[in-house]
Coordinates of C-alpha atoms in Angstrom, one line a residue:
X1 CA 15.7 -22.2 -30.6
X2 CA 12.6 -20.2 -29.2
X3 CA 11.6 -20.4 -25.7
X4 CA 8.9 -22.0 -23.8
X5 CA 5.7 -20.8 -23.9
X6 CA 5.6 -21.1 -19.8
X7 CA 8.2 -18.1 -19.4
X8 CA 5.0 -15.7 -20.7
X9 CA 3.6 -16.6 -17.2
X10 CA 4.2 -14.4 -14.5
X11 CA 6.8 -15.1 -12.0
X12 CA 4.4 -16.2 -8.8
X13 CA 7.8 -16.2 -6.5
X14 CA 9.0 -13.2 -7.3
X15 CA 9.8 -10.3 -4.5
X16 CA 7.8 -7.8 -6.5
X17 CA 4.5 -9.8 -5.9
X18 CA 5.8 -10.1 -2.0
X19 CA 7.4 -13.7 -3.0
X20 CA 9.8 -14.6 0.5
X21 CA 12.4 -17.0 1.0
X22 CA 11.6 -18.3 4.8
X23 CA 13.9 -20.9 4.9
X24 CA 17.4 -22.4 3.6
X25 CA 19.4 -24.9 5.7
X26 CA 23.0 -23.1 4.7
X27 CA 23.4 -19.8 3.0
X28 CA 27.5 -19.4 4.0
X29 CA 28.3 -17.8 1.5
X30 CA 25.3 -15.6 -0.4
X31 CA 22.3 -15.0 1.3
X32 CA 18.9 -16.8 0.2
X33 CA 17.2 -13.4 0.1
X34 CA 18.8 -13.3 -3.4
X35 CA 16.9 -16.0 -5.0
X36 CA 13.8 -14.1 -5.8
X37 CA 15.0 -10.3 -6.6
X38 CA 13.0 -9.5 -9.4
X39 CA 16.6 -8.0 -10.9
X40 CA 19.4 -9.8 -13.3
X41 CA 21.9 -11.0 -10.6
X42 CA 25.3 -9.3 -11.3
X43 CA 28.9 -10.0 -11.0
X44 CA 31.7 -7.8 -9.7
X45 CA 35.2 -9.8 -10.2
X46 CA 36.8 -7.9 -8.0
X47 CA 34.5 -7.7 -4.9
X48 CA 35.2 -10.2 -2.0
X49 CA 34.4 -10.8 1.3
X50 CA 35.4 -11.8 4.7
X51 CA 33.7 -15.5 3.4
X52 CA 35.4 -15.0 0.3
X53 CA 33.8 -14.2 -3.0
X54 CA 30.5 -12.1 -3.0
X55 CA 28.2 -13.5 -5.0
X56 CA 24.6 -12.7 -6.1
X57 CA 22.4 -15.5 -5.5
X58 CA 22.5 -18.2 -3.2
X59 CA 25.8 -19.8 -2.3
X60 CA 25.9 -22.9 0.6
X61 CA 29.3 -23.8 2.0
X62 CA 31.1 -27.0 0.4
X63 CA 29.3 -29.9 1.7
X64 CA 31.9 -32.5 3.4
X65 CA 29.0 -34.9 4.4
X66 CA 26.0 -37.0 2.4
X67 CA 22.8 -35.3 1.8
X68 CA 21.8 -31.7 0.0
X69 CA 21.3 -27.5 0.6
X70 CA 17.6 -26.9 0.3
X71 CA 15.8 -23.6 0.4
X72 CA 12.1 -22.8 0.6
X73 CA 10.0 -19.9 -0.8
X74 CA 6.5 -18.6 0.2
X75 CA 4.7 -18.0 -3.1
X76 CA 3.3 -14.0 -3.9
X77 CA 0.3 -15.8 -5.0
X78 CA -0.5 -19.0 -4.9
X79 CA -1.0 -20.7 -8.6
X80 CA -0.2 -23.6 -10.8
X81 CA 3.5 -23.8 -11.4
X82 CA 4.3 -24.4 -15.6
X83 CA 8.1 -24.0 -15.4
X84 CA 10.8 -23.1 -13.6
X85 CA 14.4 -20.9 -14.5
X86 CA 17.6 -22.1 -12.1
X87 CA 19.4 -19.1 -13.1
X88 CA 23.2 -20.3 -12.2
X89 CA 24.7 -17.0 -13.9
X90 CA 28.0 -16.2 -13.0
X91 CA 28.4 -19.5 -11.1
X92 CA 30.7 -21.4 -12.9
X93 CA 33.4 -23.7 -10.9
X94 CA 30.6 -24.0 -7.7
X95 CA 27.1 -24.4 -9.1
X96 CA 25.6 -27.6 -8.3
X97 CA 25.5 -30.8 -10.7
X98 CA 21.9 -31.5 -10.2
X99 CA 18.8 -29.7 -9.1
X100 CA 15.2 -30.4 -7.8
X101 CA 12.2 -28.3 -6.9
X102 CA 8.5 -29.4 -4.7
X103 CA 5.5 -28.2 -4.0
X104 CA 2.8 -27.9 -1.3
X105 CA 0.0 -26.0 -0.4
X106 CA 0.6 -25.0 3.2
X107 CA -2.4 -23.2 5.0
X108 CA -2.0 -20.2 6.8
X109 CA 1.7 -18.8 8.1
X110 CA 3.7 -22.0 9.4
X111 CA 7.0 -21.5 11.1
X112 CA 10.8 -23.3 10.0
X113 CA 9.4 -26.9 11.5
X114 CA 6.4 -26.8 10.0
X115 CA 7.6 -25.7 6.5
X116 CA 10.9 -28.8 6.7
X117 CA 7.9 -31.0 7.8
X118 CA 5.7 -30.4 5.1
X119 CA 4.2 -33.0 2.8
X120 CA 6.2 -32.3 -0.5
X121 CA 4.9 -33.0 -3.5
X122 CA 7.7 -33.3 -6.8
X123 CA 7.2 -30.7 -9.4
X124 CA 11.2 -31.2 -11.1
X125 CA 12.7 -33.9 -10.4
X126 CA 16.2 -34.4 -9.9
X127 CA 17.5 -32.2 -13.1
X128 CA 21.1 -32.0 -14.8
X129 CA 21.8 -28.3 -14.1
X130 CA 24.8 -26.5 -16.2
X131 CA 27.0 -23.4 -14.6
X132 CA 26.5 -19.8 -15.8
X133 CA 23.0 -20.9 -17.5
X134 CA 19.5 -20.4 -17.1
X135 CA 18.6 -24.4 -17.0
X136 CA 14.4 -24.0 -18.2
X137 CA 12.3 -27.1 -16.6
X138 CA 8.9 -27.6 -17.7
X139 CA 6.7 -28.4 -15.2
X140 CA 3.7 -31.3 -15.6
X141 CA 1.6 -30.8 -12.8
X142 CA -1.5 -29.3 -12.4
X143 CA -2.4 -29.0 -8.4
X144 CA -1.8 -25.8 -7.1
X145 CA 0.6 -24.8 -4.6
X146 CA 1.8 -21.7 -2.0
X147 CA 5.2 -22.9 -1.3
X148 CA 8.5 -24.3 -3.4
X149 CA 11.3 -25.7 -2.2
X150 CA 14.4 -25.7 -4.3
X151 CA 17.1 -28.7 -3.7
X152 CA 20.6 -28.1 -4.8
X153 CA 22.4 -31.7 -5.2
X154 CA 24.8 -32.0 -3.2
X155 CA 25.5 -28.3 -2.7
X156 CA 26.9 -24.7 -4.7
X157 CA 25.1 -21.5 -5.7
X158 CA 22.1 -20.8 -8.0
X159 CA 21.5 -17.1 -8.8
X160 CA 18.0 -16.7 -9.3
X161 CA 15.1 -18.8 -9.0
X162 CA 11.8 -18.0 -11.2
X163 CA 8.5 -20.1 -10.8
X164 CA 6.3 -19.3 -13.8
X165 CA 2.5 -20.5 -13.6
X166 CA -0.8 -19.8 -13.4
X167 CA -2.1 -17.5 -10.4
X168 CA -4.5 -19.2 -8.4
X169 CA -5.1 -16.3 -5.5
X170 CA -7.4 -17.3 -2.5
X171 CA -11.7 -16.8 -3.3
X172 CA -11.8 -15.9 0.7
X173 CA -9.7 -12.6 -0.2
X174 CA -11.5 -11.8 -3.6
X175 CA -15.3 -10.8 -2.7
X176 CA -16.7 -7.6 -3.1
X177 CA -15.2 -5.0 -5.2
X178 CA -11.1 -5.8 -6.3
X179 CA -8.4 -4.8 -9.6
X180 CA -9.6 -7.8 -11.3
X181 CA -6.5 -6.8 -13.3
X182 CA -3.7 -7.0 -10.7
X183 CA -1.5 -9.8 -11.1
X184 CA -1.9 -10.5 -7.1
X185 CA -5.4 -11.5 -7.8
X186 CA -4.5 -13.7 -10.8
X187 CA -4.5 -11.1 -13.9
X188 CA -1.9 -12.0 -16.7
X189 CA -0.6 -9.9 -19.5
X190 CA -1.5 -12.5 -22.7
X191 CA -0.4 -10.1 -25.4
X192 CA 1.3 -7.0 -26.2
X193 CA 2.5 -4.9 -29.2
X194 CA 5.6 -3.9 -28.0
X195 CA 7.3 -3.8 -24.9
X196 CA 10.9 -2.1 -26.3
X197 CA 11.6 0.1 -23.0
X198 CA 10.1 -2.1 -20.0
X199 CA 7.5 -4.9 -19.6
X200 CA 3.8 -4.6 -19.8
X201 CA 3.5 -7.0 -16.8
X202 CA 4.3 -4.0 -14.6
X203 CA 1.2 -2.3 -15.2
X204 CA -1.0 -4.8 -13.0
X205 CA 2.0 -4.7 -10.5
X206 CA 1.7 -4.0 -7.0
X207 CA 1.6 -0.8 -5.5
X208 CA 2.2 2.8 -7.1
X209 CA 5.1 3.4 -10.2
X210 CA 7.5 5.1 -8.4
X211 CA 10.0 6.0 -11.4
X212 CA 9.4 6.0 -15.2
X213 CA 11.1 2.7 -15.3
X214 CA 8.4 0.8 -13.7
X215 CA 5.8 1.0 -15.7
X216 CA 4.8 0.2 -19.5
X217 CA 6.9 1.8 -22.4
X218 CA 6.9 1.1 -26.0
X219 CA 9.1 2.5 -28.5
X220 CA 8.3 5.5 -30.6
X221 CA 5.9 4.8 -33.3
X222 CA 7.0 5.9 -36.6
X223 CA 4.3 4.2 -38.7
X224 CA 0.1 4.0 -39.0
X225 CA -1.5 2.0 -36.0
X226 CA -1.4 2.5 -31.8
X227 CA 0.2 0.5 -29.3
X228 CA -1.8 -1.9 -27.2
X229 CA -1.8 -4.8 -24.2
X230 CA -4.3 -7.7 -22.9
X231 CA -4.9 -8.9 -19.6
X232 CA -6.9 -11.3 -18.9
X233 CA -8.7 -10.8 -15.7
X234 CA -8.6 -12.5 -12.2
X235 CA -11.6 -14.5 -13.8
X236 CA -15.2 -13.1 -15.6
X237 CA -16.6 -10.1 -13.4
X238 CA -18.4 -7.1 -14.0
X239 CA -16.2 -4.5 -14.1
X240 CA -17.2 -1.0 -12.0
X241 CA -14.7 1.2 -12.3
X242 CA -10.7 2.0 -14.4
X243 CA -8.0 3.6 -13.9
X244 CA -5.1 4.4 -16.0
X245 CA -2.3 6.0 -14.8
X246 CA 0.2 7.9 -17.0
X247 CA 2.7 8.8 -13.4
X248 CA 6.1 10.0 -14.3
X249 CA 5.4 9.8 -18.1
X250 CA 5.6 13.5 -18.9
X251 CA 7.1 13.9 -22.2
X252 CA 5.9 10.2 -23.5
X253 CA 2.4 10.0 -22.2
X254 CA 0.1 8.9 -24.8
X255 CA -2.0 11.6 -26.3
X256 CA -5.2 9.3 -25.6
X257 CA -6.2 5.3 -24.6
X258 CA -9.2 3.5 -24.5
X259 CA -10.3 0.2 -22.8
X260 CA -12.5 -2.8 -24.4
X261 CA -13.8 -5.7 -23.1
X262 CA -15.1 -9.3 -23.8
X263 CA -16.7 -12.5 -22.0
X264 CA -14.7 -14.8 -24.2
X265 CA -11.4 -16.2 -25.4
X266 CA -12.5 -17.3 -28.5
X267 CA -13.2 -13.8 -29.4
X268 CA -9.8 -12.5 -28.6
X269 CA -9.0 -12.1 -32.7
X270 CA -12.4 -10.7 -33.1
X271 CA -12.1 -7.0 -33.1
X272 CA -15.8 -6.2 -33.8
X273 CA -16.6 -8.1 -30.8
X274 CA -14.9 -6.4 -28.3
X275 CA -17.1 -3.7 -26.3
X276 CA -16.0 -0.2 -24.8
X277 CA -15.6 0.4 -21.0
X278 CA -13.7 3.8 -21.5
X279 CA -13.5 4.8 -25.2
X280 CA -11.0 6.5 -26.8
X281 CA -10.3 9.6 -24.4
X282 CA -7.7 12.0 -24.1
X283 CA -4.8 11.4 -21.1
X284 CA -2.9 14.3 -19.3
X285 CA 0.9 13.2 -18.4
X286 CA 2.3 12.3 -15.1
X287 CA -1.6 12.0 -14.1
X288 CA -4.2 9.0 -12.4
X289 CA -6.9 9.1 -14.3
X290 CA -10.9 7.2 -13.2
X291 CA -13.2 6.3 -15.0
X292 CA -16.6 5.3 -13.9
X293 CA -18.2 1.8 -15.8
X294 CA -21.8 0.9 -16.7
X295 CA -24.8 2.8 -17.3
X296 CA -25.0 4.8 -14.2
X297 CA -28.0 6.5 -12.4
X298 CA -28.0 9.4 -14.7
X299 CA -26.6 12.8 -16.2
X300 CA -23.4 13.3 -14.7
X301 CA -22.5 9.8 -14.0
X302 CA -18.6 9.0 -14.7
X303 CA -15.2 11.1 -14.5
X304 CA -14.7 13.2 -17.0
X305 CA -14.7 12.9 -21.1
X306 CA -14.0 8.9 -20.6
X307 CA -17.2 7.9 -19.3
X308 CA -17.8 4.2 -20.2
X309 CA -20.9 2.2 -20.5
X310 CA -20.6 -1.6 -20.8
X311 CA -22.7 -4.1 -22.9
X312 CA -21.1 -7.2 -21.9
X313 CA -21.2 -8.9 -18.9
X314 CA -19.7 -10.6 -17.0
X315 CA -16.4 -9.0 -19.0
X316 CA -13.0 -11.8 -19.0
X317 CA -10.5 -9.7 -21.0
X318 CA -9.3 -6.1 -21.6
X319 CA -7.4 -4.6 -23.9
X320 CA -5.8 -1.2 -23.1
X321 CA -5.3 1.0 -26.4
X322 CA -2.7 3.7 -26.3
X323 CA -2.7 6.1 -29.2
X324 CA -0.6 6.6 -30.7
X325 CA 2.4 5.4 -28.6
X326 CA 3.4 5.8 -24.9
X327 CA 4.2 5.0 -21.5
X328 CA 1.4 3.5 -18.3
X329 CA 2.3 3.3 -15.2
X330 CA -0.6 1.3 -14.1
X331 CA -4.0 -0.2 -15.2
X332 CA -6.1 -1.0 -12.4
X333 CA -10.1 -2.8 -13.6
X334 CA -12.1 -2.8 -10.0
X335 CA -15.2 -4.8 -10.4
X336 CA -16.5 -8.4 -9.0
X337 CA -15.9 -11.7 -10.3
X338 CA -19.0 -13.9 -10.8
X339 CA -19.9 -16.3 -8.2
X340 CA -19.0 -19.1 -11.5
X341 CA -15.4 -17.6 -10.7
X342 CA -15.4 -17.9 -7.5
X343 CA -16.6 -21.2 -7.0
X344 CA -14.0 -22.4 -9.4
X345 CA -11.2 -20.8 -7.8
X346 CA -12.8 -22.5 -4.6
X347 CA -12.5 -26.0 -6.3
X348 CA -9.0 -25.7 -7.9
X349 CA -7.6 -25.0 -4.2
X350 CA -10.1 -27.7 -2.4
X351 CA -8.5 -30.1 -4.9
X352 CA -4.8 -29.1 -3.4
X353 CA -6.0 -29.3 0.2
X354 CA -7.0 -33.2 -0.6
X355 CA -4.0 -34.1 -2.4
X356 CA -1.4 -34.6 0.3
X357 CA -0.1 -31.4 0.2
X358 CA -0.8 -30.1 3.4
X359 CA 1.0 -29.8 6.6
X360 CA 1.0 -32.9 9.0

């Protein structure tokens, strides 16, 4: 049985896009913190507690009166939620028989009263859940939202907790020059040729690679062709400047990589159509490299033999060719969206603040 197409979104709660859990009314036994850690939770049968058995997820005491356990998390980015994953692994004889998850979009930074107060708007409704599973739940609606609040019916432990959508970042933050790629500002990996070693989504993570292990690595390629990713961008922009960063890939940094543009999706299986913002160029291991985009003032415009100059405008997607095989850190596309973009993103959050889901 293949999997929903929803779980290709990014994961907006997540800890590595500076998701938080700020509130849960009972967390006895495993802390809330757990809910969100962009890891596999993990089981140690032999590892207990003064509480009793330490668990990784979130784990309320056994409820002896009516009602529910309920935690809340603070979206990394705000966005459009597809589908959920209740991840109950490892819980078998204490995960709860049914599950429910809202949403709201709550301006600003609200405290504990303000977040249990909130209009909440249903985005799964009460749900069958199964122990030691990861129970998927498409999700129907289409408002935006910066907060989730998961229900556990009547009470018991859920592992993890991913919220897959559709980034839908703040305009206020996104003027001026910004990585139209970082998936913070709404970029999304949309395809990939191979991802054997570690996920493609962490080149338009936050911050710097620290290790090998956080950024892009494919296997080794044994046959003709190159290795390759798409993002598609915060929105259409004009792109100014790229980097591509090869850090801590010193014997598996790919001997070159370009970048290539285009304004539209329907092009995306048009090859000819795409247009070069840094063509094919040689790349040094463990290195940051920059390249300068457009036609620049003159001679001597650009870094180094990568020097780009782009014919379309305003650009929507990249892809990032590696040849022929190899590990990136990071891909970062500065430029600034259109005001189109802009006033879109301004809409698509207008039409959250008028839909009841704001704070009293």
């Amino acid at each position: 049985m293949s999997e929903p197409d929803f779980l290709a979104l990014p994961d907006l709660a997540s800890r590595a896009l500076a998701g938080s859990v700020v509130y849960a009314d009972d967390e006895f036994f495993a802390e809330k913190e757990n809910l969100i850690l962009p890891t596999e939770p993990v089981f140690d049968p032999a590892l207990f507690g003064h509480k009793g058995k330490v668990y990784d997820g979130w784990e309320t005491r056994r409820r002896r009166s009516p009602g529910e356990d309920a935690a809340i998390i603070r979206l990394g980015v705000p966005g459009v939620v597809r589908g959920v994953v209740v991840d109950t692994a490892f819980f078998r004889g204490n995960f709860p028989p049914q599950v429910a998850v809202d949403g709201a979009w709550i301006d600003d930074y609200p405290g504990t009263e303000d977040l249990v107060g909130a209009h909440w708007r249903p985005l799964v409704p009460d749900t069958a859940a199964e122990g030691d599973t990861r129970n998927l739940v498409a999700v129907a609606d289409s408002v935006p939202v910066t907060h989730v609040r998961l229900r556990m019916i009547p009470d018991g432990g859920v592992a993890r907790l991913r919220v897959h959508g559709e980034p839908t970042p703040d305009p206020t933050f996104l003027h001026g020059t910004v990585d139209l790629a970082a998936a913070e500002n709404g970029g999304r990996v949309i395809d990939c040729s191979d991802l054997f070693y570690s996920s493609p989504a962490n080149i338009i993570a936050p911050g710097r690679s620290r290790i090998m292990g956080e950024g892009w690595e494919n296997a080794r390629r044994r046959e003709g062709g190159n290795d390759h990713v798409t993002v598609a961008l915060a929105g259409p922009g004009t792109v100014d400047h790229v980097e591509i960063d090869t850090s801590y890939y010193i014997g598996n940094a790919p001997a070159a990589a370009s970048l290539r543009g285009i304004a539209r999706a329907e092009d995306l299986g048009h090859p000819e159509r795409w247009v070069d913002l840094v063509p094919r160029t040689p790349l040094r291991p463990d290195c940051r490299h920059r390249f300068l985009v457009g036609p620049g003032p003159g001679p001597g415009f650009g870094s180094g033999p990568g020097q780009g100059h782009s014919a379309v405008d305003p650009v929507r997607f990249v892809r990032l060719d590696v040849f022929p095989d190899g590990g990136i850190a990071r891909l970062r596309v500065h430029g600034r969206l259109s005001t189109e973009a802009l006033d879109q993103l301004a809409a698509r959050i207008s039409q959250a603040r008028h839909t009841g889901l704001i704070r009293p």
